[in-house]
Coordinates of C-alpha atoms in Angstrom, one line a residue:
X1 CA -4.6 -26.3 -29.4
X2 CA -8.3 -25.6 -30.8
X3 CA -8.4 -25.1 -34.3
X4 CA -9.8 -22.7 -37.1
X5 CA -10.2 -24.7 -40.4
X6 CA -8.5 -27.8 -40.2
X7 CA -5.4 -24.8 -37.8
X8 CA -5.1 -24.7 -34.1
X9 CA -5.9 -21.8 -31.2
X10 CA -2.4 -20.9 -29.5
X11 CA -2.7 -21.6 -26.0
X12 CA -0.4 -19.3 -23.4
X13 CA 0.3 -20.0 -19.9
X14 CA -2.3 -18.0 -17.9
X15 CA -0.7 -14.0 -17.1
X16 CA -2.9 -12.3 -14.2
X17 CA -4.3 -9.9 -15.6
X18 CA -5.9 -8.4 -13.0
X19 CA -6.5 -4.4 -13.4
X20 CA -4.6 -2.8 -10.2
X21 CA -7.5 -2.4 -8.3
X22 CA -7.5 -6.7 -7.9
X23 CA -3.8 -6.6 -6.8
X24 CA -4.2 -3.3 -3.5
X25 CA -5.9 -3.5 -0.3
X26 CA -9.9 -2.1 -0.8
X27 CA -8.2 1.2 2.0
X28 CA -6.0 2.3 -0.9
X29 CA -8.6 1.4 -3.8
X30 CA -11.4 3.3 -2.2
X31 CA -8.9 7.0 -1.2
X32 CA -7.4 6.1 -5.5
X33 CA -11.5 6.5 -6.4
X34 CA -11.7 9.3 -3.6
X35 CA -9.0 11.2 -5.7
X36 CA -10.0 10.2 -9.2
X37 CA -13.8 9.4 -9.2
X38 CA -14.7 11.7 -6.5
X39 CA -13.3 14.8 -8.5
X40 CA -15.9 16.5 -10.5
X41 CA -18.6 16.0 -8.4
X42 CA -17.5 16.7 -5.3
X43 CA -15.9 20.1 -5.8
X44 CA -19.1 21.0 -8.0
X45 CA -20.7 23.3 -4.2
X46 CA -18.1 25.5 -5.4
X47 CA -20.2 26.5 -9.0
X48 CA -23.7 25.1 -8.7
X49 CA -25.9 26.8 -5.6
X50 CA -24.3 29.9 -6.8
X51 CA -25.6 29.8 -10.2
X52 CA -28.8 28.8 -8.7
X53 CA -29.3 32.5 -7.3
X54 CA -27.8 34.1 -10.1
X55 CA -29.4 32.3 -13.0
X56 CA -31.6 35.0 -15.2
X57 CA -30.6 38.2 -14.0
X58 CA -32.0 36.4 -10.2
X59 CA -35.7 34.4 -11.2
X60 CA -34.4 32.9 -8.4
X61 CA -35.1 34.4 -5.9
X62 CA -33.9 34.2 -2.0
X63 CA -36.4 33.5 0.0
X64 CA -38.5 30.2 2.2
X65 CA -39.5 29.0 -0.3
X66 CA -37.1 29.3 -3.1
X67 CA -34.4 28.6 -0.8
X68 CA -36.2 25.2 0.2
X69 CA -37.7 23.8 -2.6
X70 CA -33.5 24.3 -4.3
X71 CA -31.8 22.9 -2.1
X72 CA -34.2 19.6 -2.1
X73 CA -34.4 19.3 -4.4
X74 CA -30.3 19.1 -5.2
X75 CA -30.1 16.3 -2.3
X76 CA -33.3 14.1 -4.1
X77 CA -31.0 14.7 -7.4
X78 CA -27.9 13.5 -5.2
X79 CA -30.3 10.6 -4.1
X80 CA -32.1 9.4 -7.5
X81 CA -29.4 9.9 -9.6
X82 CA -26.3 9.5 -8.3
X83 CA -27.1 7.0 -5.6
X84 CA -30.0 5.5 -7.4
X85 CA -29.0 5.1 -10.5
X86 CA -25.4 5.0 -10.2
X87 CA -24.1 3.9 -7.4
X88 CA -27.6 0.7 -6.9
X89 CA -27.9 0.2 -10.6
X90 CA -26.1 1.3 -13.6
X91 CA -22.5 0.1 -11.4
X92 CA -23.6 -3.0 -11.8
X93 CA -23.2 -3.0 -15.6
X94 CA -19.6 -4.2 -16.3
X95 CA -18.2 -5.1 -19.2
X96 CA -15.3 -7.1 -18.0
X97 CA -15.2 -4.6 -14.9
X98 CA -14.4 -2.1 -17.5
X99 CA -16.8 1.1 -17.0
X100 CA -19.0 4.2 -19.2
X101 CA -20.7 4.6 -22.0
X102 CA -18.8 2.8 -24.4
X103 CA -18.7 -0.1 -23.0
X104 CA -22.1 0.0 -21.6
X105 CA -23.1 -0.2 -25.5
X106 CA -20.0 -2.7 -26.6
X107 CA -21.8 -4.8 -23.2
X108 CA -25.5 -4.0 -24.5
X109 CA -24.7 -5.2 -28.1
X110 CA -23.7 -8.5 -27.2
X111 CA -27.7 -8.5 -26.0
X112 CA -29.5 -7.3 -29.0
X113 CA -30.3 -9.5 -32.5
X114 CA -26.7 -9.0 -34.8
X115 CA -27.2 -7.0 -37.6
X116 CA -31.0 -5.4 -36.6
X117 CA -32.2 -2.1 -35.9
X118 CA -31.2 -2.2 -32.3
X119 CA -28.5 -4.1 -32.7
X120 CA -26.9 -0.1 -34.6
X121 CA -29.1 1.9 -32.2
X122 CA -27.9 1.5 -29.6
X123 CA -24.1 1.9 -30.9
X124 CA -25.4 5.2 -32.2
X125 CA -26.5 5.5 -28.7
X126 CA -23.2 4.8 -27.6
X127 CA -21.0 7.6 -30.2
X128 CA -23.9 10.2 -29.0
X129 CA -23.1 9.8 -25.3
X130 CA -19.5 10.3 -25.8
X131 CA -19.4 12.6 -27.6
X132 CA -21.2 15.5 -25.3
X133 CA -19.4 13.6 -22.5
X134 CA -15.9 15.4 -24.8
X135 CA -18.0 17.9 -25.1
X136 CA -18.1 17.6 -21.0
X137 CA -15.3 17.7 -20.6
X138 CA -13.7 20.4 -22.2
X139 CA -15.4 22.7 -20.1
X140 CA -15.6 21.2 -16.3
X141 CA -11.2 22.1 -16.8
X142 CA -12.9 25.3 -17.1
X143 CA -15.1 26.2 -14.8
X144 CA -13.6 24.0 -11.9
X145 CA -10.3 25.6 -12.1
X146 CA -11.6 28.9 -12.6
X147 CA -14.9 28.8 -9.4
X148 CA -11.7 27.6 -7.0
X149 CA -9.9 31.1 -8.3
X150 CA -12.5 33.8 -8.2
X151 CA -12.6 32.5 -4.7
X152 CA -9.4 35.2 -3.7
X153 CA -12.7 38.0 -4.6
X154 CA -14.0 36.8 -1.6
X155 CA -10.6 37.5 0.5
X156 CA -9.4 40.5 -1.1
X157 CA -12.0 42.6 -4.2
X158 CA -9.1 44.6 -5.5
X159 CA -8.0 40.5 -7.2
X160 CA -10.6 39.6 -9.6
X161 CA -8.1 41.1 -11.9
X162 CA -5.7 38.3 -11.6
X163 CA -8.8 35.5 -11.7
X164 CA -8.4 34.8 -15.6
X165 CA -4.4 34.8 -15.7
X166 CA -3.6 32.3 -12.8
X167 CA -6.5 30.3 -14.6
X168 CA -4.3 29.7 -17.9
X169 CA -1.8 29.5 -15.6
X170 CA -3.3 26.3 -13.6
X171 CA -5.3 25.0 -16.4
X172 CA -0.9 25.0 -19.2
X173 CA 0.8 23.2 -16.7
X174 CA -2.1 21.0 -15.8
X175 CA -1.9 20.2 -19.3
X176 CA 1.7 19.1 -19.7
X177 CA 2.5 17.1 -17.2
X178 CA -0.6 14.9 -18.6
X179 CA 2.4 12.9 -19.9
X180 CA 3.6 12.0 -16.8
X181 CA 1.0 10.8 -16.0
X182 CA -1.2 10.5 -12.9
X183 CA 0.8 6.9 -11.2
X184 CA 3.2 9.4 -8.7
X185 CA 0.8 13.0 -8.1
X186 CA -2.0 10.4 -7.7
X187 CA -0.7 8.9 -4.3
X188 CA -1.2 12.5 -3.4
X189 CA -5.5 12.5 -4.9
X190 CA -6.3 10.5 -2.1
X191 CA -5.6 12.5 0.7
X192 CA -6.4 15.9 -0.8
X193 CA -10.0 15.2 -1.3
X194 CA -10.1 13.3 2.8
X195 CA -9.2 16.9 3.6
X196 CA -11.6 18.4 1.0
X197 CA -14.9 16.3 2.0
X198 CA -14.3 17.0 5.4
X199 CA -13.6 20.5 5.0
X200 CA -16.2 21.1 3.1
X201 CA -18.9 18.4 5.7
X202 CA -17.4 21.4 8.7
X203 CA -18.2 24.3 7.4
X204 CA -21.8 22.6 6.3
X205 CA -22.3 21.1 10.3
X206 CA -21.2 24.3 11.3
X207 CA -23.8 26.6 9.2
X208 CA -26.4 24.1 10.4
X209 CA -25.8 24.5 13.7
X210 CA -26.3 28.0 13.5
X211 CA -29.9 28.1 11.7
X212 CA -30.9 23.7 11.7
X213 CA -34.5 25.2 9.8
X214 CA -33.3 24.1 7.0
X215 CA -32.7 20.0 6.8
X216 CA -36.4 19.7 6.4
X217 CA -35.6 20.0 3.1
X218 CA -34.2 16.6 3.4
X219 CA -38.1 16.6 3.1
X220 CA -39.6 15.8 -1.0
X221 CA -43.0 17.6 -0.6
X222 CA -41.3 21.4 -0.6
X223 CA -38.9 20.2 -3.8
X224 CA -42.8 19.3 -5.3
X225 CA -44.1 22.7 -3.6
X226 CA -41.5 24.3 -5.6
X227 CA -42.5 22.9 -9.1
X228 CA -46.2 22.5 -8.7
X229 CA -46.6 26.6 -7.1
X230 CA -43.2 28.4 -9.7
X231 CA -43.2 26.4 -12.8
X232 CA -41.3 28.1 -14.1
X233 CA -39.2 29.8 -11.5
X234 CA -38.8 26.2 -10.9
X235 CA -38.0 25.1 -15.0
X236 CA -34.6 28.2 -14.7
X237 CA -33.9 27.0 -11.4
X238 CA -33.0 23.0 -13.5
X239 CA -30.2 24.5 -15.4
X240 CA -28.7 25.0 -12.5
X241 CA -29.6 22.4 -10.1
X242 CA -28.4 20.2 -12.6
X243 CA -24.2 21.5 -11.6
X244 CA -23.9 19.7 -8.4
X245 CA -24.6 15.9 -10.2
X246 CA -22.1 17.2 -12.7
X247 CA -18.7 14.2 -12.6
X248 CA -21.9 11.7 -11.9
X249 CA -21.0 9.5 -15.0
X250 CA -17.4 9.6 -13.8
X251 CA -18.3 7.2 -11.0
X252 CA -18.8 4.9 -14.3
X253 CA -16.1 5.6 -16.5
X254 CA -13.6 5.1 -13.8
X255 CA -14.3 1.7 -12.7
X256 CA -12.2 -0.4 -14.2
X257 CA -9.2 1.2 -12.5
X258 CA -10.8 0.9 -8.9
X259 CA -14.2 -1.8 -9.0
X260 CA -17.5 -0.7 -8.0
X261 CA -17.4 -2.2 -4.3
X262 CA -14.5 0.5 -3.5
X263 CA -16.2 3.4 -5.7
X264 CA -20.2 2.8 -3.0
X265 CA -18.4 2.5 -0.1
X266 CA -16.3 5.9 -0.9
X267 CA -20.1 7.6 -2.5
X268 CA -22.0 6.5 0.6
X269 CA -19.7 7.3 3.8
X270 CA -17.5 10.5 2.9
X271 CA -19.3 11.5 -0.5
X272 CA -22.6 11.9 0.1
X273 CA -22.9 12.8 3.5
X274 CA -20.4 15.0 2.6
X275 CA -22.1 17.1 -0.2
X276 CA -25.6 16.6 1.5
X277 CA -24.5 19.2 4.6
X278 CA -22.4 22.0 2.0
X279 CA -25.2 22.3 0.1
X280 CA -27.9 22.2 3.6
X281 CA -24.9 24.6 5.3
X282 CA -24.9 26.7 1.9
X283 CA -29.4 26.8 1.9
X284 CA -28.9 28.0 5.5
X285 CA -26.5 31.1 5.0
X286 CA -28.8 32.1 2.0
X287 CA -31.4 32.0 4.8
X288 CA -30.2 34.0 7.3
X289 CA -27.9 36.1 5.4
X290 CA -30.0 37.1 1.6
X291 CA -26.6 39.6 0.1
X292 CA -24.0 36.5 0.3
X293 CA -26.2 34.4 -2.1
X294 CA -23.0 36.0 -4.7
X295 CA -20.7 33.0 -3.1
X296 CA -22.1 31.4 -0.6
X297 CA -19.2 28.9 -1.0
X298 CA -16.8 30.8 0.0
X299 CA -18.7 32.9 2.4
X300 CA -19.4 29.8 4.8
X301 CA -15.7 30.0 5.8
X302 CA -14.6 32.2 8.3
X303 CA -12.3 35.6 7.4
X304 CA -9.1 33.4 8.4
X305 CA -10.3 30.1 6.7
X306 CA -10.4 31.9 3.8
X307 CA -7.0 32.3 2.0
X308 CA -6.0 28.3 2.7
X309 CA -9.4 27.1 1.7
X310 CA -8.9 28.5 -2.3
X311 CA -6.1 27.2 -2.4
X312 CA -7.0 23.4 -1.4
X313 CA -10.3 24.5 -3.1
X314 CA -7.7 25.0 -6.4
X315 CA -6.3 21.8 -5.9
X316 CA -9.2 19.6 -5.2
X317 CA -10.3 21.5 -8.5
X318 CA -6.9 20.6 -10.8
X319 CA -7.3 16.7 -9.1
X320 CA -11.2 16.8 -10.8
X321 CA -9.9 18.2 -14.3
X322 CA -7.5 15.4 -13.9
X323 CA -10.1 13.3 -13.5
X324 CA -12.6 14.1 -16.7
X325 CA -8.7 14.3 -18.5
X326 CA -8.7 10.8 -17.8
X327 CA -11.9 9.9 -18.5
X328 CA -11.5 11.8 -22.1
X329 CA -8.5 9.2 -22.6
X330 CA -10.5 5.9 -22.0
X331 CA -14.2 7.4 -24.0
X332 CA -11.2 7.7 -27.4
X333 CA -9.8 4.7 -27.1
X334 CA -13.3 2.5 -26.3
X335 CA -14.0 4.9 -29.1
X336 CA -11.3 4.0 -31.6
X337 CA -11.3 -0.4 -30.5
X338 CA -14.3 0.0 -31.6
X339 CA -14.4 0.7 -35.3
X340 CA -14.9 5.0 -34.1
X341 CA -12.0 6.4 -34.3
X342 CA -8.7 6.0 -36.7
X343 CA -5.3 4.9 -34.2
X344 CA -3.9 7.6 -31.9
X345 CA -0.2 7.3 -30.1
X346 CA -1.1 5.7 -26.9
X347 CA 1.4 5.8 -23.6
X348 CA 1.1 4.1 -20.6
X349 CA 2.0 6.0 -17.2
X350 CA 1.2 4.0 -15.0
X351 CA 3.8 0.7 -13.8
X352 CA 0.5 -1.2 -12.5
X353 CA -2.3 0.4 -13.5
X354 CA -3.6 -0.5 -17.2
X355 CA -6.2 2.0 -17.9
X356 CA -3.8 5.1 -16.7
X357 CA -2.7 6.2 -20.5
X358 CA -1.9 9.2 -22.0
X359 CA -2.7 9.8 -25.5
X360 CA -0.9 13.3 -27.2
X361 CA -3.7 13.9 -29.8
X362 CA -6.9 14.2 -27.9
X363 CA -5.0 15.8 -25.1
X364 CA -3.5 19.1 -26.9
X365 CA -7.3 19.5 -28.3
X366 CA -8.7 19.8 -24.9
X367 CA -6.3 22.1 -23.7
X368 CA -6.8 24.8 -26.9
X369 CA -11.1 23.6 -27.1
X370 CA -10.2 24.4 -22.4
X371 CA -8.2 28.1 -23.3
X372 CA -10.1 29.4 -25.8
X373 CA -13.8 28.8 -23.1
X374 CA -11.2 29.9 -20.2
X375 CA -10.5 33.9 -22.3
X376 CA -14.2 33.4 -24.4
X377 CA -16.5 33.8 -21.2
X378 CA -13.9 34.6 -18.3
X379 CA -15.7 33.5 -15.2
X380 CA -17.7 30.6 -13.6
X381 CA -21.1 31.9 -13.8
X382 CA -20.7 32.7 -16.4
X383 CA -19.3 29.6 -17.6
X384 CA -22.0 27.4 -15.8
X385 CA -24.5 28.6 -19.1
X386 CA -23.0 26.3 -21.0
X387 CA -22.3 24.1 -19.0
X388 CA -25.3 21.5 -18.3
X389 CA -26.2 20.3 -21.3
X390 CA -23.9 17.9 -22.5
X391 CA -24.3 16.1 -19.5
X392 CA -28.0 15.7 -19.3
X393 CA -27.6 14.6 -23.1
X394 CA -25.1 11.6 -21.8
X395 CA -27.3 10.9 -18.7
X396 CA -30.7 10.1 -20.8
X397 CA -27.7 7.7 -23.1
X398 CA -26.4 6.6 -20.5
X399 CA -30.9 5.5 -18.8
X400 CA -31.7 4.6 -22.4
X401 CA -28.7 2.8 -22.3
X402 CA -28.9 0.9 -19.2
X403 CA -32.7 0.7 -19.2
X404 CA -31.8 -1.9 -23.0
X405 CA -29.1 -3.3 -20.9
X406 CA -32.2 -4.5 -17.8
X407 CA -34.1 -6.5 -20.5
X408 CA -32.0 -7.5 -23.3
X409 CA -29.3 -9.1 -20.7
X410 CA -30.7 -8.6 -17.1
X411 CA -34.4 -10.3 -17.6
X412 CA -36.0 -7.6 -15.8
X413 CA -39.8 -7.6 -15.3
X414 CA -41.5 -4.7 -17.9
X415 CA -42.5 -2.7 -14.1
X416 CA -39.3 -2.5 -12.7
X417 CA -38.0 -1.0 -16.3
X418 CA -40.8 1.1 -16.5
X419 CA -40.8 2.6 -13.1
X420 CA -36.7 2.1 -12.7
X421 CA -37.2 4.3 -16.5
X422 CA -40.9 6.9 -15.6
X423 CA -38.4 8.4 -12.1
X424 CA -35.1 8.6 -14.0
X425 CA -36.3 10.0 -17.3
X426 CA -38.6 12.7 -15.0
X427 CA -35.1 13.9 -13.4
X428 CA -33.4 14.3 -16.7
X429 CA -35.8 14.9 -18.8
X430 CA -35.9 18.4 -16.4
X431 CA -32.7 19.3 -17.0
X432 CA -31.5 18.5 -20.2
X433 CA -34.8 20.4 -21.4
X434 CA -34.1 23.1 -19.1
X435 CA -30.5 23.1 -20.3
X436 CA -32.5 23.2 -23.7
X437 CA -33.3 26.6 -23.1
X438 CA -29.7 28.0 -22.7
X439 CA -28.9 27.0 -25.9
X440 CA -28.7 30.4 -27.9
X441 CA -27.0 32.3 -24.1
X442 CA -23.5 30.1 -24.2
X443 CA -25.7 26.6 -24.4
X444 CA -24.4 26.0 -27.9
X445 CA -21.0 25.1 -27.6
X446 CA -20.7 21.8 -25.6
X447 CA -24.4 20.6 -28.6
X448 CA -21.1 21.9 -31.5
X449 CA -18.4 20.8 -29.7
X450 CA -20.8 17.0 -29.4
X451 CA -21.6 17.6 -33.6
X452 CA -18.1 17.5 -34.5
X453 CA -17.2 14.7 -32.9
X454 CA -19.9 12.7 -33.4
X455 CA -20.0 13.3 -36.9
X456 CA -15.9 12.9 -37.1
X457 CA -16.5 9.8 -35.3
X458 CA -19.7 8.1 -37.7
X459 CA -18.1 9.4 -40.8
X460 CA -14.8 7.7 -40.2
X461 CA -17.1 3.6 -39.3
X462 CA -18.6 4.5 -42.8
X463 CA -15.0 5.2 -44.0
X464 CA -13.8 2.6 -42.8
X465 CA -15.9 0.3 -44.3
X466 CA -16.1 1.8 -47.8
X467 CA -11.7 1.9 -47.5
X468 CA -12.2 -2.1 -47.1
X469 CA -14.5 -2.5 -49.3
X470 CA -13.3 -1.7 -51.7
X471 CA -9.4 -3.1 -51.2
X472 CA -11.1 -6.0 -51.1
X473 CA -11.0 -5.3 -55.4
X474 CA -7.5 -4.5 -55.5
X475 CA -6.2 -7.2 -53.0
X476 CA -7.1 -10.3 -54.6
X477 CA -8.8 -13.8 -52.5
X478 CA -5.5 -14.5 -50.3
X479 CA -6.6 -18.6 -50.7
X480 CA -5.7 -18.3 -54.6
X481 CA -2.8 -16.7 -54.0
X482 CA -1.6 -19.6 -51.4
X483 CA -2.1 -21.7 -54.1
X484 CA 0.3 -20.0 -56.8
X485 CA 2.9 -18.2 -54.4
X486 CA 5.7 -21.7 -54.4
X487 CA 5.2 -22.4 -57.8
X488 CA 8.7 -21.3 -58.6
X489 CA 7.5 -18.0 -60.1
X490 CA 8.5 -16.4 -57.9
X491 CA 12.1 -16.4 -55.8
X492 CA 12.2 -17.6 -52.5
X493 CA 14.8 -15.7 -50.3
X494 CA 15.5 -16.2 -46.9
X495 CA 14.1 -15.6 -43.8
X496 CA 10.8 -14.0 -41.8
X497 CA 8.2 -11.2 -43.1
X498 CA 5.3 -10.1 -41.0
X499 CA 2.7 -8.5 -43.5
X500 CA 0.1 -6.7 -41.3
X501 CA -3.8 -7.1 -42.7
X502 CA -7.5 -7.5 -41.6
X503 CA -8.2 -10.4 -42.6
X504 CA -7.2 -13.0 -44.1
X505 CA -9.9 -13.7 -47.3
X506 CA -8.4 -10.9 -48.9
X507 CA -4.3 -11.0 -49.9
X508 CA -2.7 -8.0 -48.2
X509 CA -1.1 -5.2 -50.4
X510 CA 2.4 -5.0 -49.5
X511 CA 2.4 -9.2 -50.2
X512 CA 0.7 -8.9 -53.2
X513 CA 3.2 -6.1 -54.4
X514 CA 6.0 -7.4 -53.0
X515 CA 5.2 -10.8 -55.1
X516 CA 4.3 -8.3 -58.6
X517 CA 7.1 -6.1 -58.2
X518 CA 9.8 -7.0 -57.0
X519 CA 9.2 -11.4 -57.7
X520 CA 9.9 -12.4 -54.4
X521 CA 8.2 -14.5 -51.3
X522 CA 9.6 -15.1 -47.8
X523 CA 10.7 -18.8 -46.7
X524 CA 8.3 -18.0 -44.0
X525 CA 5.7 -15.3 -44.0
X526 CA 2.9 -15.1 -41.7
X527 CA -0.1 -12.2 -41.8
X528 CA -1.8 -11.7 -38.8
X529 CA -4.3 -9.6 -38.7
X530 CA -5.4 -7.7 -35.3
X531 CA -9.2 -8.0 -34.1
X532 CA -10.4 -6.3 -31.3
X533 CA -12.8 -7.9 -29.7
X534 CA -16.3 -6.8 -27.8
X535 CA -13.9 -6.9 -23.6
X536 CA -11.9 -4.3 -21.9
X537 CA -9.4 -7.1 -22.3
X538 CA -7.8 -10.7 -23.5
X539 CA -5.9 -13.3 -21.3
X540 CA -2.8 -13.8 -23.0
X541 CA -3.7 -17.6 -23.4
X542 CA -7.2 -16.6 -25.3
X543 CA -4.8 -13.8 -27.8
X544 CA -3.6 -16.0 -30.9
X545 CA -5.4 -17.6 -32.5
X546 CA -3.3 -20.0 -35.8
X547 CA -4.5 -20.5 -39.2
X548 CA -2.1 -22.6 -41.8
X549 CA -4.8 -21.8 -44.1
X550 CA -5.7 -25.4 -45.6
X551 CA -2.4 -26.3 -46.0
X552 CA 0.9 -27.5 -43.0
X553 CA 3.7 -27.2 -45.5
X554 CA 3.5 -23.6 -48.1
X555 CA 4.9 -22.2 -44.7
X556 CA 2.4 -19.2 -45.4
X557 CA 0.8 -18.9 -42.0
X558 CA -2.7 -16.4 -40.7
X559 CA -2.4 -15.3 -36.2
X560 CA -5.7 -13.6 -35.4
X561 CA -4.6 -11.8 -32.8
X562 CA -7.4 -11.0 -30.2
X563 CA -6.6 -7.6 -27.6
X564 CA -9.9 -5.8 -25.5
X565 CA -10.7 -1.9 -26.4
X566 CA -8.1 -1.4 -23.3
X567 CA -5.3 -3.4 -24.0
X568 CA -2.2 -2.0 -26.5
X569 CA -2.2 -3.6 -29.1
X570 CA 1.6 -4.7 -28.7
X571 CA 2.2 -7.1 -32.2
X572 CA 5.6 -8.5 -31.5
X573 CA 4.5 -9.6 -28.2
X574 CA 1.7 -10.8 -28.7
X575 CA 4.0 -13.3 -31.7
X576 CA 6.4 -14.0 -28.7
X577 CA 3.6 -15.3 -26.5
X578 CA 2.6 -17.1 -30.3
X579 CA 6.2 -18.1 -30.3
X580 CA 6.5 -20.1 -26.0
X581 CA 3.4 -21.9 -27.8
X582 CA 4.9 -23.4 -30.7
X583 CA 4.7 -21.7 -33.5
X584 CA 7.9 -21.4 -35.7
X585 CA 8.6 -17.8 -35.7
X586 CA 11.3 -15.3 -33.9
X587 CA 9.5 -11.8 -34.0
X588 CA 13.5 -11.0 -32.8
X589 CA 14.5 -11.0 -36.6
X590 CA 11.2 -10.9 -38.8
X591 CA 11.0 -8.1 -41.1
X592 CA 7.4 -6.5 -41.2
X593 CA 5.8 -5.3 -44.0
X594 CA 2.6 -2.8 -43.4
X595 CA 0.2 -1.7 -46.5
X596 CA -0.2 1.8 -46.2
X597 CA -3.2 2.7 -48.2
X598 CA -3.5 6.4 -50.5
X599 CA -7.0 8.0 -50.8
X600 CA -7.9 9.8 -53.6
X601 CA -11.4 12.1 -53.6
X602 CA -12.8 11.5 -57.3
X603 CA -16.5 12.5 -57.1
X604 CA -17.7 7.7 -56.4
X605 CA -21.3 7.4 -54.8
X606 CA -20.4 6.7 -50.6
X607 CA -20.0 10.3 -48.6
X608 CA -20.6 12.9 -49.2
X609 CA -17.4 15.3 -50.0
X610 CA -17.5 17.4 -47.5
X611 CA -17.7 14.6 -44.5
X612 CA -14.9 12.1 -48.2
X613 CA -12.3 15.4 -47.0
X614 CA -13.5 14.9 -42.9
X615 CA -12.3 11.4 -43.8
X616 CA -8.8 12.1 -45.5
X617 CA -7.9 14.0 -43.4
X618 CA -8.6 11.6 -40.1
X619 CA -6.5 9.8 -41.7
X620 CA -3.7 11.5 -42.6
X621 CA -4.0 12.2 -39.2
X622 CA -3.4 8.7 -37.8
X623 CA -1.1 7.1 -35.6
X624 CA 1.9 5.9 -37.9
X625 CA 1.6 1.7 -37.8
X626 CA 4.8 1.2 -37.0
X627 CA 4.7 3.4 -33.7
X628 CA 0.7 2.1 -32.7
X629 CA 1.9 -1.7 -33.0
X630 CA 5.2 -1.4 -31.2
X631 CA 6.5 -2.8 -34.2
X632 CA 10.9 -1.7 -34.8
X633 CA 11.4 0.4 -37.0
X634 CA 14.6 -0.7 -38.4
X635 CA 12.9 -3.8 -39.6
X636 CA 9.9 -2.4 -41.2
X637 CA 8.6 -1.9 -44.1
X638 CA 5.4 0.0 -46.2
X639 CA 4.1 -0.2 -49.4
X640 CA 0.1 0.2 -51.1
X641 CA -2.4 1.2 -52.8
X642 CA -4.1 4.5 -53.9
X643 CA -8.5 3.3 -53.4
X644 CA -10.5 6.2 -54.6
X645 CA -13.0 7.9 -53.0

């Protein structure tokens, strides 16, 4: 035991906290990564090339210069942004094995001076990136499913009126089954995606064999000439070319589930070659048959294979959508544990994978957003106009955070940071600006979503700080309360009382109210604070910190329970660990007291009226503490006071 103010820190027997990716074989991990990580980027060929040649009233022409330039640019985008940036560099920036922009921001914060300007800016960039990710999460299921179902129009043109209803049914089913989790369904994801990647590679090879001239697009000079000779057209094309790298952020966000090595192997062995071959095949098809720009992906297939391809594409896009939704759950949970979102009801759906979670509130907000988009835009071509800005914005945030990490933690030399930064900012900056140009034509949608979510996150963080400051004046110092608690003024009642409280500096509201109004104190009192550490997981032996508050005999003890931002904050389970380590507490008979805070807007300074109303609304929609902390409802008491905002 190590001490805090002369106290002891509790140690426990080591519990295997390895994620599911350490329990499984390399082959199973690669298979799982194919089914989850690469679903989004793997289905981009459905709409990427088509969008380029159909954007802005066919500004990009189906001639040699534009086709070679477009396909070359797609190849080099996949190479520089996905292969070099994410696979070779960003995946190495893991926060205790976890990835994603919020995890990266938390990791970067460890390497910058606390309290300085960069300290605040780092998390602000993380909030912006997370907000943009949510904007992407709303659009991806809609555009992915619609682009697949639209293949019915290729099979039989008269079926076009059924595209939107079928898409709506598929999306509804997708969100309904989220509560079941992906553990069972996930077993089928990998094989389906293997079939998908092999199929799109075969379609590409079949066309390339018929006309191999398109292979010249591997040369970077075609992409360069396209930009130099036709800068305006190339700028328009960039807004759609970026669609070929959508989903790249999922490689990083889902790293905690599978590990860096399996994701890297899957990318180089199957995903990257399949994507390149298919894009080359589509380029070759348009080169020889310009009239097929309407839907070059499905028109690569022979007539007999079109309907099976539509079915396979629909299955692949459902998987892609599932991956994005799961990613949204993970990002939301990381934001909540970092103090930027209120407590949310989180349900674990996997027996082995810690990252398999379901958040009902996030699920149904996404569902409503996706359905509104589906019926408002009604086609993948129109949705493609709105797509891209959120993706490119997230790219820029990740690049910036990684460069700060490389400087502050990895101690890269300046020339390395500048070289990588220039290459990435050049590509991603062009893509971002090209999508900004679409702002008035649908590109505003992800911006509005991101602004709403970002404002909510920053408001919650600010509101929490205000409430924490003002409740301290009501609660009073804990040390003073402890000194007088056993003086005889309070009647001692048998049993153990556990008071959940943010810190050990002030007296829990529920404890003070119980003393002031009921004039009683329990025989054994434990004040429990939960602490979200700056890592995804905290080992059980490091979970509990014991503090006797300066007196080993007054039977008032403080316990700090440390959790990672991916851990489930199960208070009774942590107290059982404490009991096993020698703490005199029985969590299965104790009574739990939770301080309930009522908020009232009285016009006091600190936040604008609208932000106060938003903060109060978010407070009302936060998860019930008994559910969030897994407290037994029959032994949980809510007591509290009102705080003026």
